[in-house]
PDB file of C-alpha atoms and ligand atoms in Angstrom:
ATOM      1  CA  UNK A   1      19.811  11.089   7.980  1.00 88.00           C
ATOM      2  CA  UNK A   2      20.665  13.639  10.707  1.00 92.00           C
ATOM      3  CA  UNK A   3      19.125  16.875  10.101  1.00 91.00           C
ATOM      4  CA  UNK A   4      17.333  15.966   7.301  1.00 97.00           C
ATOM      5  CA  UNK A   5      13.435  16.314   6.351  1.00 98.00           C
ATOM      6  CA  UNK A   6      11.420  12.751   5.893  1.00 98.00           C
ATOM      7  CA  UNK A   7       8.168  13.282   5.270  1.00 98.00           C
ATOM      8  CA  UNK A   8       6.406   9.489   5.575  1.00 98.00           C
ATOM      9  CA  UNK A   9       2.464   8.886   4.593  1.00 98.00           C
ATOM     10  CA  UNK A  10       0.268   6.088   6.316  1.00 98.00           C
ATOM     11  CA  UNK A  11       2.550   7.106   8.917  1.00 98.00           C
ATOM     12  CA  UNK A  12      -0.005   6.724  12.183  1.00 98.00           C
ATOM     13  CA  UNK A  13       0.342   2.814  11.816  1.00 97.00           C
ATOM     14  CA  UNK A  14       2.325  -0.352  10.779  1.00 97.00           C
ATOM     15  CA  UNK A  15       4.817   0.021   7.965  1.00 98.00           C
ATOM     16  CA  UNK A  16       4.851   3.786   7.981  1.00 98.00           C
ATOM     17  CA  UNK A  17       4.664   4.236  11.809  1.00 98.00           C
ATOM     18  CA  UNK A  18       7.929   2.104  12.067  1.00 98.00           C
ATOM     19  CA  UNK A  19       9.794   4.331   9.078  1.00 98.00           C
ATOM     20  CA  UNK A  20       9.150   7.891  11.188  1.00 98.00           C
ATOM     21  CA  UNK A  21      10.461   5.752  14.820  1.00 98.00           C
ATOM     22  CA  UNK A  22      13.540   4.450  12.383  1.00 98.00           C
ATOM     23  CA  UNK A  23      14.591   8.048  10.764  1.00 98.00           C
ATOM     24  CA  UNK A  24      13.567   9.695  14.128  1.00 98.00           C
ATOM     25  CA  UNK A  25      16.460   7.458  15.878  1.00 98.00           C
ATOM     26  CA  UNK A  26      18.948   8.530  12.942  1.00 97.00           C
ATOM     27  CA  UNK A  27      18.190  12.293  13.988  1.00 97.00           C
ATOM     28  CA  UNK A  28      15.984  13.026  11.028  1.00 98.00           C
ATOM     29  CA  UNK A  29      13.313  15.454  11.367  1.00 98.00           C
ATOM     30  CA  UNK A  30       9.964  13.898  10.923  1.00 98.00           C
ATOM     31  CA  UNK A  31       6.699  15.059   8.396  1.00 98.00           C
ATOM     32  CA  UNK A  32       3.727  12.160   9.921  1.00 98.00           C
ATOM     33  CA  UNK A  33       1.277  12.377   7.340  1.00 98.00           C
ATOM     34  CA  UNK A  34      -1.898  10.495   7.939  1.00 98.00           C
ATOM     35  CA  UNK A  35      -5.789  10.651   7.290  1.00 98.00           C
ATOM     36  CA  UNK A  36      -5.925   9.914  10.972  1.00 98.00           C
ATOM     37  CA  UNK A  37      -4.696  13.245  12.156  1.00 98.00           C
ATOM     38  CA  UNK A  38      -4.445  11.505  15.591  1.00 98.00           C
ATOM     39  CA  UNK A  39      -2.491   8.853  14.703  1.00 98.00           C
ATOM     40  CA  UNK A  40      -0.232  11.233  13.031  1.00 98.00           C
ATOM     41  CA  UNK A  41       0.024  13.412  16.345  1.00 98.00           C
ATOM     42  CA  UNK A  42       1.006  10.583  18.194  1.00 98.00           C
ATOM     43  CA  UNK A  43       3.386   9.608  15.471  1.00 98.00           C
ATOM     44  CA  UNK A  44       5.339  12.668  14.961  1.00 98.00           C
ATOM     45  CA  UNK A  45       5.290  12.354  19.430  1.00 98.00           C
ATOM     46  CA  UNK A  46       6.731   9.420  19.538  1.00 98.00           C
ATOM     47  CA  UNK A  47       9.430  10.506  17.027  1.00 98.00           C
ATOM     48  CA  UNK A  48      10.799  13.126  19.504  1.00 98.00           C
ATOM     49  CA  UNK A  49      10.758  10.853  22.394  1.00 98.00           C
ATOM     50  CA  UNK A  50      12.852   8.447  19.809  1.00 97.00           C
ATOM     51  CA  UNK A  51      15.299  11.450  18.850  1.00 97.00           C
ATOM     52  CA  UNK A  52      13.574  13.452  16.160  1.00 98.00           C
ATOM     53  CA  UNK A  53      14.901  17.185  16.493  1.00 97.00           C
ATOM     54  CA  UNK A  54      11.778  18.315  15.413  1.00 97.00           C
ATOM     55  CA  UNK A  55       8.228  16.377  14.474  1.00 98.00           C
ATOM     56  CA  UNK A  56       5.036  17.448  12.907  1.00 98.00           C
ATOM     57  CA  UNK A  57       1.802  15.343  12.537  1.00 98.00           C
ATOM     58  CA  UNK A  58      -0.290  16.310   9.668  1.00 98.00           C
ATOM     59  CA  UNK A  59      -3.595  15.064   8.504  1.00 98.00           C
ATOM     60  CA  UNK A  60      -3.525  14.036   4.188  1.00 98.00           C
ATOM     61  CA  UNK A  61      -5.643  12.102   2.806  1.00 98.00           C
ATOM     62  CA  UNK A  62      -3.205  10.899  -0.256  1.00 98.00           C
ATOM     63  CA  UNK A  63      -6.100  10.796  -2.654  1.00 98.00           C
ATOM     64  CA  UNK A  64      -6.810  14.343  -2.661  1.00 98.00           C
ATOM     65  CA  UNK A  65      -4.386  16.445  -4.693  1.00 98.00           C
ATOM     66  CA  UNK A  66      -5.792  19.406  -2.538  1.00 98.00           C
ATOM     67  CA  UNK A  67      -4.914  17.795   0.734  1.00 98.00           C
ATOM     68  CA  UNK A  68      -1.483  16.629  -0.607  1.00 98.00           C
ATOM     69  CA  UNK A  69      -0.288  19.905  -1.626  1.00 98.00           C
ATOM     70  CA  UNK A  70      -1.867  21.377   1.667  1.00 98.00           C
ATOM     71  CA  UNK A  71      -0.131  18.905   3.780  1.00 98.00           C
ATOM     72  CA  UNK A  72       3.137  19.211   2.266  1.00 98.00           C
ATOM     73  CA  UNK A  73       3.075  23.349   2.800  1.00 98.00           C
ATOM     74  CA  UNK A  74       1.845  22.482   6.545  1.00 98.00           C
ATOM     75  CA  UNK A  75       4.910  19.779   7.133  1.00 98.00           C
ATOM     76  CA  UNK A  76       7.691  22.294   5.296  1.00 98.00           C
ATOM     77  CA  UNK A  77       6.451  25.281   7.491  1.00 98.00           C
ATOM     78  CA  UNK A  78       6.601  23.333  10.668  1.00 98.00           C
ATOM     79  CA  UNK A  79      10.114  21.022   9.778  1.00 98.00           C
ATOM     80  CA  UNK A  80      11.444  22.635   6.692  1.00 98.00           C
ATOM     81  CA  UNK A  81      12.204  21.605   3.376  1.00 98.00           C
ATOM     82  CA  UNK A  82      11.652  18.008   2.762  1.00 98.00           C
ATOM     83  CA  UNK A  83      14.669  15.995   2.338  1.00 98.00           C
ATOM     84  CA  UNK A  84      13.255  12.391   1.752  1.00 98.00           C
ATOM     85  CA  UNK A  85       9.815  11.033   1.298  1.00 98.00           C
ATOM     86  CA  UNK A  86       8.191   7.449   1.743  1.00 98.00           C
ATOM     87  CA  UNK A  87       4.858   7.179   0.359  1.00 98.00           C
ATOM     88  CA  UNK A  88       3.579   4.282   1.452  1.00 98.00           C
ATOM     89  CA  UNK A  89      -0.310   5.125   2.730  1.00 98.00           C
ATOM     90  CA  UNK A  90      -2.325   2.150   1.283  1.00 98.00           C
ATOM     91  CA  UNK A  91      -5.250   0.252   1.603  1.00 97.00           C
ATOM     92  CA  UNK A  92      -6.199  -3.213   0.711  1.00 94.00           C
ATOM     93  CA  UNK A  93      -9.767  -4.772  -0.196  1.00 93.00           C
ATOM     94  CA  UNK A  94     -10.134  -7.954  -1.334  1.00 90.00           C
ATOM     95  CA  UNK A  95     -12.929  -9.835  -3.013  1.00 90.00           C
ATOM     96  CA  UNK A  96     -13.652 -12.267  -6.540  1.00 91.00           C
ATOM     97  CA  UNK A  97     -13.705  -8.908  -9.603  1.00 91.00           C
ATOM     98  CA  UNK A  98     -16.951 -10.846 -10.239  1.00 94.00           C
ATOM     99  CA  UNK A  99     -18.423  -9.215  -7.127  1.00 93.00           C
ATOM    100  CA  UNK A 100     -16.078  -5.560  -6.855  1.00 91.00           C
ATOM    101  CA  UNK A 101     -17.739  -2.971  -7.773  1.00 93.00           C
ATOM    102  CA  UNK A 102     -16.471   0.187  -9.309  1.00 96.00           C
ATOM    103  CA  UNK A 103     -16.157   2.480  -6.623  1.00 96.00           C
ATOM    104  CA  UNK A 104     -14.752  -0.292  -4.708  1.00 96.00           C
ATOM    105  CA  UNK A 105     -11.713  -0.382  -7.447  1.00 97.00           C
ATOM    106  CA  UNK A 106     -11.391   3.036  -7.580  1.00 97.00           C
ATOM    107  CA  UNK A 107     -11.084   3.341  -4.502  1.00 98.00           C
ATOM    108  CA  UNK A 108      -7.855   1.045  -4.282  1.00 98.00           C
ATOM    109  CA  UNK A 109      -6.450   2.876  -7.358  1.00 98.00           C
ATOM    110  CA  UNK A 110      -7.010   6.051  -5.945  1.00 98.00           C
ATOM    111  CA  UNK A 111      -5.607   5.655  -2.370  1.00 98.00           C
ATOM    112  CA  UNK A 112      -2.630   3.463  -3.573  1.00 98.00           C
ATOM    113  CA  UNK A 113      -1.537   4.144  -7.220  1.00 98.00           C
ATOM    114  CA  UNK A 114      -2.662   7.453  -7.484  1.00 98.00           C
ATOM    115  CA  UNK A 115      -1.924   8.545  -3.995  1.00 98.00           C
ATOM    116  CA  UNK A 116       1.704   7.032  -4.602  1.00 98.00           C
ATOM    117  CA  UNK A 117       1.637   9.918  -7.610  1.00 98.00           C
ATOM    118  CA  UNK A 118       0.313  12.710  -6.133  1.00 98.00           C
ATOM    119  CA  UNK A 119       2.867  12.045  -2.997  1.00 98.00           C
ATOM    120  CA  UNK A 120       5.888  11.607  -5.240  1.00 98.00           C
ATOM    121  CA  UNK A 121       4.645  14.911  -7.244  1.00 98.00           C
ATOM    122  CA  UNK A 122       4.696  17.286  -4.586  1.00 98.00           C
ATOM    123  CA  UNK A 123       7.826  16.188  -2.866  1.00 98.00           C
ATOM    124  CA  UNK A 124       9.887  16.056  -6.469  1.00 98.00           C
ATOM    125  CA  UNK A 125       8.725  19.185  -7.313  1.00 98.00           C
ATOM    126  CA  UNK A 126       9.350  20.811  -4.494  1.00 98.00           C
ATOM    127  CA  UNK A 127      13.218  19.350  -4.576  1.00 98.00           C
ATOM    128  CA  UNK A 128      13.279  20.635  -7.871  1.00 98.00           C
ATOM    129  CA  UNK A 129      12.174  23.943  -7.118  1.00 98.00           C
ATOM    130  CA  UNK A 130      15.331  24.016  -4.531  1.00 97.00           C
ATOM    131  CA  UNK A 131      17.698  22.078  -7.144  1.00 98.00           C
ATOM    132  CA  UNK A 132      17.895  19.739  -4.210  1.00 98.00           C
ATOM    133  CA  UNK A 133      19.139  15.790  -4.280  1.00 98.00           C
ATOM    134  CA  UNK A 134      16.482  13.906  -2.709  1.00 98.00           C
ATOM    135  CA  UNK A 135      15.178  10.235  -2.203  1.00 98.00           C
ATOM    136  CA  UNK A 136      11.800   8.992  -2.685  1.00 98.00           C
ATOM    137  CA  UNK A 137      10.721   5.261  -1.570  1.00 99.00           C
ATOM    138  CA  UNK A 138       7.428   3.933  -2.406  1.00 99.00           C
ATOM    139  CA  UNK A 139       5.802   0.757  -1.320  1.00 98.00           C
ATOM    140  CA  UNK A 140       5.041  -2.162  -3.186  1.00 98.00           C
ATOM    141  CA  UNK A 141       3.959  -5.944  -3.158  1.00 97.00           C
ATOM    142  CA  UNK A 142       4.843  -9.005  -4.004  1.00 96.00           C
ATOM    143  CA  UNK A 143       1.484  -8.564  -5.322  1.00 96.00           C
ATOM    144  CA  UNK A 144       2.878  -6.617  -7.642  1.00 97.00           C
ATOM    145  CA  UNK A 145       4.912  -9.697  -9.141  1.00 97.00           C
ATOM    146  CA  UNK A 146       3.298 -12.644  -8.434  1.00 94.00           C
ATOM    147  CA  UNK A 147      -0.737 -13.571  -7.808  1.00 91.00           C
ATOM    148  CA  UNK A 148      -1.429 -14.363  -4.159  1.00 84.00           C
ATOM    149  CA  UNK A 149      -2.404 -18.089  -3.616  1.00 79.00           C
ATOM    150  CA  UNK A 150      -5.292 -16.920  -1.270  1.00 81.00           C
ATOM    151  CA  UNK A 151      -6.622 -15.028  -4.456  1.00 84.00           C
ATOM    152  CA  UNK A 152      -9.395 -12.234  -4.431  1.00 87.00           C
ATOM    153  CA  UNK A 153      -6.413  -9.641  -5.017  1.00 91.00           C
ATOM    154  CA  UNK A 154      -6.920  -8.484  -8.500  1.00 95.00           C
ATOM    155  CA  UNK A 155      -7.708  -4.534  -7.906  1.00 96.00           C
ATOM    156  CA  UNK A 156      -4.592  -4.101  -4.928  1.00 96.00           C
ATOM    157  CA  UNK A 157      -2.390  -6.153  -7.507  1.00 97.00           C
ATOM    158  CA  UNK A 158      -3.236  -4.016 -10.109  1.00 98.00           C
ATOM    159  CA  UNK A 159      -2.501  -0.631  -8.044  1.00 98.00           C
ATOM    160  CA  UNK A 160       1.208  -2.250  -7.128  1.00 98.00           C
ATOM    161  CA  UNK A 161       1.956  -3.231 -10.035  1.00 98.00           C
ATOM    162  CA  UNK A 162       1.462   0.471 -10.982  1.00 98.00           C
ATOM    163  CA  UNK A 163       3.323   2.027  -8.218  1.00 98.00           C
ATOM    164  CA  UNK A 164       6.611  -0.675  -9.365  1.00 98.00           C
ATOM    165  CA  UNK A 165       6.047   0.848 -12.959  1.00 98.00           C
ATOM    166  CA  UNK A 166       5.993   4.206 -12.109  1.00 98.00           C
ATOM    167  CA  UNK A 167       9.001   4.068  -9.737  1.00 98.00           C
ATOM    168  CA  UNK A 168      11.002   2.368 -12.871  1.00 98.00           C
ATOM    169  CA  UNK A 169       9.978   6.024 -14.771  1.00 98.00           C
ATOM    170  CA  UNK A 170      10.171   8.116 -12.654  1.00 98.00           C
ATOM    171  CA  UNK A 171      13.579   6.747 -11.432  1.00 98.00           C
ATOM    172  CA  UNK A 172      15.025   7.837 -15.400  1.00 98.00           C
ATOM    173  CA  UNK A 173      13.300  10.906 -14.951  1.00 98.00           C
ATOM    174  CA  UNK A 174      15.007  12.644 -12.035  1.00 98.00           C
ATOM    175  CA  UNK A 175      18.255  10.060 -12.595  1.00 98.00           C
ATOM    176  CA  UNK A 176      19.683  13.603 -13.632  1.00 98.00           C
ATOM    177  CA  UNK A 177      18.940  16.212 -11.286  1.00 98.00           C
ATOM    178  CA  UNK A 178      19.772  13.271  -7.844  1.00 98.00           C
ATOM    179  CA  UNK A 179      16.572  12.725  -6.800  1.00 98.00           C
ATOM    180  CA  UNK A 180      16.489   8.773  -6.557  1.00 98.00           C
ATOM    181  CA  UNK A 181      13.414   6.833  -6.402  1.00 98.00           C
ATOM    182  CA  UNK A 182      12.735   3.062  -5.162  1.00 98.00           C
ATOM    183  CA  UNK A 183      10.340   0.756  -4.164  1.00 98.00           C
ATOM    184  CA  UNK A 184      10.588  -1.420  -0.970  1.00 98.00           C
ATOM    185  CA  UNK A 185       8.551  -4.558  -1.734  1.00 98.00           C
ATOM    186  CA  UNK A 186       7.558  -6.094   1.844  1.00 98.00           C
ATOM    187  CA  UNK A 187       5.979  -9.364   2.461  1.00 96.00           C
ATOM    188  CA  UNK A 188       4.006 -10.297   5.208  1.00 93.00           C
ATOM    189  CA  UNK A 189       4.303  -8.095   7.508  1.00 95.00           C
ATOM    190  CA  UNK A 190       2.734  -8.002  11.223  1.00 92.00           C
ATOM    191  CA  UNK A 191       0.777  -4.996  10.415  1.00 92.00           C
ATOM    192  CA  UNK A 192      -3.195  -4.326  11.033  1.00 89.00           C
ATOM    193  CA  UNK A 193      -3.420  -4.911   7.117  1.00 88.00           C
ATOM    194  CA  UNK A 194      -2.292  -8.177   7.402  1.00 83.00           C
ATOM    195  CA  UNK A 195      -5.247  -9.046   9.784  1.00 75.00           C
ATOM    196  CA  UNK A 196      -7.431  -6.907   7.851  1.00 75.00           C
ATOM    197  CA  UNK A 197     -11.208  -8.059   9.335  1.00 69.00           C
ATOM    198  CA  UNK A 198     -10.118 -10.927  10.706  1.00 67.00           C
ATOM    199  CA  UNK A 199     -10.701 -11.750  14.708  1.00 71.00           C
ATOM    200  CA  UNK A 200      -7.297 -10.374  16.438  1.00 68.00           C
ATOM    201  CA  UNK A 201      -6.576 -13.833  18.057  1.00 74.00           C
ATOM    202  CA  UNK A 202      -7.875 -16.351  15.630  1.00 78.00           C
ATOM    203  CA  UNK A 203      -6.238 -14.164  12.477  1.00 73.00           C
ATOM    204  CA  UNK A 204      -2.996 -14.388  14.016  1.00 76.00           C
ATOM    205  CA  UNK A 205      -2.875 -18.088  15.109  1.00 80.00           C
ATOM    206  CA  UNK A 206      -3.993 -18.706  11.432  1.00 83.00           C
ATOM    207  CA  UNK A 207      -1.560 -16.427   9.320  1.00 81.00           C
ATOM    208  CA  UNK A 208       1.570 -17.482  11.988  1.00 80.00           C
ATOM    209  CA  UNK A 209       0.878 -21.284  10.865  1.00 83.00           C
ATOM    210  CA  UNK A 210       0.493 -20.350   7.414  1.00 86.00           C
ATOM    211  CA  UNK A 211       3.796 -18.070   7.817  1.00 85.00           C
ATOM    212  CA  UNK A 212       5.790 -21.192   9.401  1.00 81.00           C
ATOM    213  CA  UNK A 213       5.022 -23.166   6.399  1.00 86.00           C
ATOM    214  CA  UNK A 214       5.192 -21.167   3.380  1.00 91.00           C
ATOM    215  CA  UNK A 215       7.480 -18.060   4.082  1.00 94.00           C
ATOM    216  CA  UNK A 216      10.910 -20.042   3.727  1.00 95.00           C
ATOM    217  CA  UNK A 217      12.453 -17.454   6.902  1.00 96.00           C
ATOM    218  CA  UNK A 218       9.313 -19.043   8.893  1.00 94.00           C
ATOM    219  CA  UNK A 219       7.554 -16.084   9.901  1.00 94.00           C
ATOM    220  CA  UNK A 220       6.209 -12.616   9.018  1.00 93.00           C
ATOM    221  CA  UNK A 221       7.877  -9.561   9.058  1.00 95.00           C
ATOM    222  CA  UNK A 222       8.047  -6.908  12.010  1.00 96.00           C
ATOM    223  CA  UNK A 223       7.641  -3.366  10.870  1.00 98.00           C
ATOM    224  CA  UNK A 224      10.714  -2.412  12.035  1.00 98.00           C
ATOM    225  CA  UNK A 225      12.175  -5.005   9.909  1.00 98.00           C
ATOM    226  CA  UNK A 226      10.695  -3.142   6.505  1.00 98.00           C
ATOM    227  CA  UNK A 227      11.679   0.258   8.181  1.00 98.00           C
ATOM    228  CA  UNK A 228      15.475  -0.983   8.173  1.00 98.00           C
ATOM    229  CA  UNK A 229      15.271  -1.780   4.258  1.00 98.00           C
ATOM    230  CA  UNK A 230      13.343   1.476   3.638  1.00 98.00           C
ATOM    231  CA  UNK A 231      15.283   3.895   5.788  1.00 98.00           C
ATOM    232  CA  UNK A 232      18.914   1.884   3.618  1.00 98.00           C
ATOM    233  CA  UNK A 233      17.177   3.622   0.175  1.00 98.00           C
ATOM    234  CA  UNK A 234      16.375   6.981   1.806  1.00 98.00           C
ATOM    235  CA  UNK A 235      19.953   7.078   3.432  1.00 98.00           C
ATOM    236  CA  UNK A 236      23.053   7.748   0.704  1.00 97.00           C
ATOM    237  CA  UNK A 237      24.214   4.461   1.916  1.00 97.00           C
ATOM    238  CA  UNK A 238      22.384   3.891  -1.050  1.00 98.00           C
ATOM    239  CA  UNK A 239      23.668   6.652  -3.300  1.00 98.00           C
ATOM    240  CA  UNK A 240      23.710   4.302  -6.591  1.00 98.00           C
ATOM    241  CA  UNK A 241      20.662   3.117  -6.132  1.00 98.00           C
ATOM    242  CA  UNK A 242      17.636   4.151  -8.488  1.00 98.00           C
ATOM    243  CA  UNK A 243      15.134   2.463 -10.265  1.00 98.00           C
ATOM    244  CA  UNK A 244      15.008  -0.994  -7.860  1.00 98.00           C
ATOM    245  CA  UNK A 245      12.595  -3.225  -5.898  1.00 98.00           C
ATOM    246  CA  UNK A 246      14.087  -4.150  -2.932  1.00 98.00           C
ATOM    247  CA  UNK A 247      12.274  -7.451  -1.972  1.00 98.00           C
ATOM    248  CA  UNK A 248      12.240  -7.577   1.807  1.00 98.00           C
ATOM    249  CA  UNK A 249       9.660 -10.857   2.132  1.00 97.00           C
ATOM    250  CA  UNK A 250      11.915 -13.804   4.138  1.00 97.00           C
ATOM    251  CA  UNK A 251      12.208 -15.218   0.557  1.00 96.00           C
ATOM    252  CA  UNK A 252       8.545 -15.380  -0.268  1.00 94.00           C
ATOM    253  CA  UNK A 253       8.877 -14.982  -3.995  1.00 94.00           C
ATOM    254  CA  UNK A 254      11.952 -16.436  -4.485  1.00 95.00           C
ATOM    255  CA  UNK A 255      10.152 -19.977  -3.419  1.00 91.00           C
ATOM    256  CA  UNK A 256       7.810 -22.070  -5.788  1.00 82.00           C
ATOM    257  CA  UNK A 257       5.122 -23.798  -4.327  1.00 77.00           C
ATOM    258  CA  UNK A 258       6.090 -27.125  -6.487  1.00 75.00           C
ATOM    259  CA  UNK A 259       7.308 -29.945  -4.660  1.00 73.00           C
ATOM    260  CA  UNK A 260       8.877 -32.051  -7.899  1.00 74.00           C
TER     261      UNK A 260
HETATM  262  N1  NAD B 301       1.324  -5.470   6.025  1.00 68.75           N
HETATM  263  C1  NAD B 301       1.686  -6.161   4.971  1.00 68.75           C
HETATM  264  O1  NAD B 301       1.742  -7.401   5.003  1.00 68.75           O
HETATM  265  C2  NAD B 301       2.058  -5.448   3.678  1.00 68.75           C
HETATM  266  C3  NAD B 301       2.719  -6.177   2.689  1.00 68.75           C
HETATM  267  C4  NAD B 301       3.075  -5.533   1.488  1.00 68.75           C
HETATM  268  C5  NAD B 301       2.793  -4.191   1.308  1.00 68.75           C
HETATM  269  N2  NAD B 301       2.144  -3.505   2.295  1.00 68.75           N
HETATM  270  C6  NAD B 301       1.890  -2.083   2.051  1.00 68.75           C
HETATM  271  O2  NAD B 301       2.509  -1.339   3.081  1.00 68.75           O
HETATM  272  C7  NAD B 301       1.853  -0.079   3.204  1.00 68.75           C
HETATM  273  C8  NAD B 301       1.574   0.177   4.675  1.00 68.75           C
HETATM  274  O3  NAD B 301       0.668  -0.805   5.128  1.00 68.75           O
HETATM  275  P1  NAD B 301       0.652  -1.353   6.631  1.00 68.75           P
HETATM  276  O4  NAD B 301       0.755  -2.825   6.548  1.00 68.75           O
HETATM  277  O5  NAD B 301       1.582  -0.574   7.458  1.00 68.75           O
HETATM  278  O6  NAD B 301      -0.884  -1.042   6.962  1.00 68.75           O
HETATM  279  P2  NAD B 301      -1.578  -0.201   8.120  1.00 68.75           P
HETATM  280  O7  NAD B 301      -3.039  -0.389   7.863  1.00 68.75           O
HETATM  281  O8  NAD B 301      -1.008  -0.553   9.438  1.00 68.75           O
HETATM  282  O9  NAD B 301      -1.169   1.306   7.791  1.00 68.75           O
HETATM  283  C9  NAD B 301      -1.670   2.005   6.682  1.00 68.75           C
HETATM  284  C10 NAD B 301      -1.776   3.477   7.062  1.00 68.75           C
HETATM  285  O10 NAD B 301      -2.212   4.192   5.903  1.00 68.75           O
HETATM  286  C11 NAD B 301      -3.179   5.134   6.318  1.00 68.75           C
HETATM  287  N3  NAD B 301      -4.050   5.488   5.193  1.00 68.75           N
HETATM  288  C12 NAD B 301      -5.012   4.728   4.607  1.00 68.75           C
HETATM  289  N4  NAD B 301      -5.628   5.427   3.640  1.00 68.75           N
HETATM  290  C13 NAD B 301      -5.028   6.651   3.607  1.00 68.75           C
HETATM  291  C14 NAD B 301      -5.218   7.815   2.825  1.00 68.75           C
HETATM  292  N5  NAD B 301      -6.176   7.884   1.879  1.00 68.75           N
HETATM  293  N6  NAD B 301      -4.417   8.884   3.044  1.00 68.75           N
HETATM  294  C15 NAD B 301      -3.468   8.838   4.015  1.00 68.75           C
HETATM  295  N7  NAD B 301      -3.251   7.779   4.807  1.00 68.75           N
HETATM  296  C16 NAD B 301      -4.023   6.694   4.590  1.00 68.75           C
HETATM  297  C17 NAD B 301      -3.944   4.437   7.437  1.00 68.75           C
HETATM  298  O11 NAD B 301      -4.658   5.365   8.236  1.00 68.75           O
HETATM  299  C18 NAD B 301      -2.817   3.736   8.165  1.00 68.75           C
HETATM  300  O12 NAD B 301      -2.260   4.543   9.172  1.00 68.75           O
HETATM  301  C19 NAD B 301       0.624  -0.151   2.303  1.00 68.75           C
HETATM  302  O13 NAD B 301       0.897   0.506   1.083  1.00 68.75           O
HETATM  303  C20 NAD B 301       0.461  -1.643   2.072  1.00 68.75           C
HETATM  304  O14 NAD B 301      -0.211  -1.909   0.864  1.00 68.75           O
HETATM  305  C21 NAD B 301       1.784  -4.090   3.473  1.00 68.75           C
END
């Protein structure tokens, strides 16, 4: 990872936050992008204190195919050519389909399944462009493979099931040119999503419980955790890998809920 270019979306928080402190203590240099440019300054600070050669926070909304391409000029001015990318910016909002309304399903499908797109389309065609190797991660869900018991989870299900799709095609697509492309599949993991609106205490007395009893490792995931999978697939520790789901989820889905 030393010297290399990771740029990392949803980077100002959980999951992503973790990836830039990760590749930051490998020596990587660090692309924060983030709709919450502050978050993404403080990212992209935190990766020099951590080692980074070189960090830039830049504010993307992954949605916006404008802001995408805008953000990826910004990050390759300021830390050069990207290297690696992690698109992983996401949002999650639950609810019966009976009662979503449209907007509220487009709006999942556009900030994770087509954000995931637009991400992975600047960053491949920019390696491309340099006939550079590359590696892209994305990130997934178990929802992506299973329904959650707590249910209400159609319209984020259906946006990572997408992103697992697409990384299957698009991993055949660049097979040839070196540019691998995975998806990390976390479970639980002790992120604000996981609270989502819930009260800060009460949320996490009640999903810790839950966590000792149904996630067979007994607990949720830290970021860092997630990071240490995700930063493995951008590395070339993991040079013949393409085209997988690493399931990092303290055995989640390998467990049915039957007791007979
Ligand atoms: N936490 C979990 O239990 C869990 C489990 C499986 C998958 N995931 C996935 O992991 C990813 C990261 O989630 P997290 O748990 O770290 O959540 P988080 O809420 O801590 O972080 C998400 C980040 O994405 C940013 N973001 C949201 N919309 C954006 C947009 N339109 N453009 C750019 N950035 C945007 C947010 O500002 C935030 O910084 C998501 O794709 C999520 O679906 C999380």
């Amino acid at each position: 990872m030393r010297g290399r270019t990771i740029v990392v979306t949803g980077a100002a928080s959980g999951i992503g936050r973790a990836v830039v402190l990760a590749c930051a203590r490998r020596g990587a240099r660090i692309a924060a992008l983030d709709v919450d440019e502050a978050g993404a300054a403080s990212a992209a600070d935190e990766a020099v204190e951590n080692g980074a050669p070189d960090a830039t926070g830049v504010s993307c909304d992954v949605s916006s195919p404008e802001s995408v391409a805008s953000a990826f000029a910004r990050a390759e001015e300021a830390v050069g050519p990207v290297d690696g990318v992690f698109a992983n910016a996401g949002i999650e909002m639950n609810g019966p389909l009976h009662t979503f309304d449209v907007e509220q399903w487009h709006r999942v499908l556009e900030v994770n399944l087509t954000g995931v797109f637009l991400t992975c389309r600047e960053a491949i065609s920019r390696l491309t462009q340099r006939d550079a190797p590359g590696s892209v991660v994305c990130t997934s869900s178990p929802a992506a493979f299973v329904g959650f018991a707590g249910g209400g989870n159609s319209a984020y299900a259906a946006s990572k099931g997408g992103v697992s799709a697409f990384v299957r095609s698009a991993a055949i697509d660049y097979a040839s040119v070196g540019i691998r492309v995975n998806a990390v599949v976390p479970g639980a993991t002790d992120t604000p999503m996981l609270l989502g609106t819930e009260d800060a205490h009460e949320g996490l007395r009640r999903i810790r419980a839950a966590a000792a009893e149904q996630i067979p490792l007994g607990r949720v995931a830290e970021p860092s955790e997630v990071a240490a999978a995700v930063v493995w697939l951008l590395s070339d520790d993991a040079s013949y890998v393409t085209g997988t789901q690493l399931v990092c989820d303290g055995g989640l889905m390998a467990k049915s809920a039957n007791t007979f």
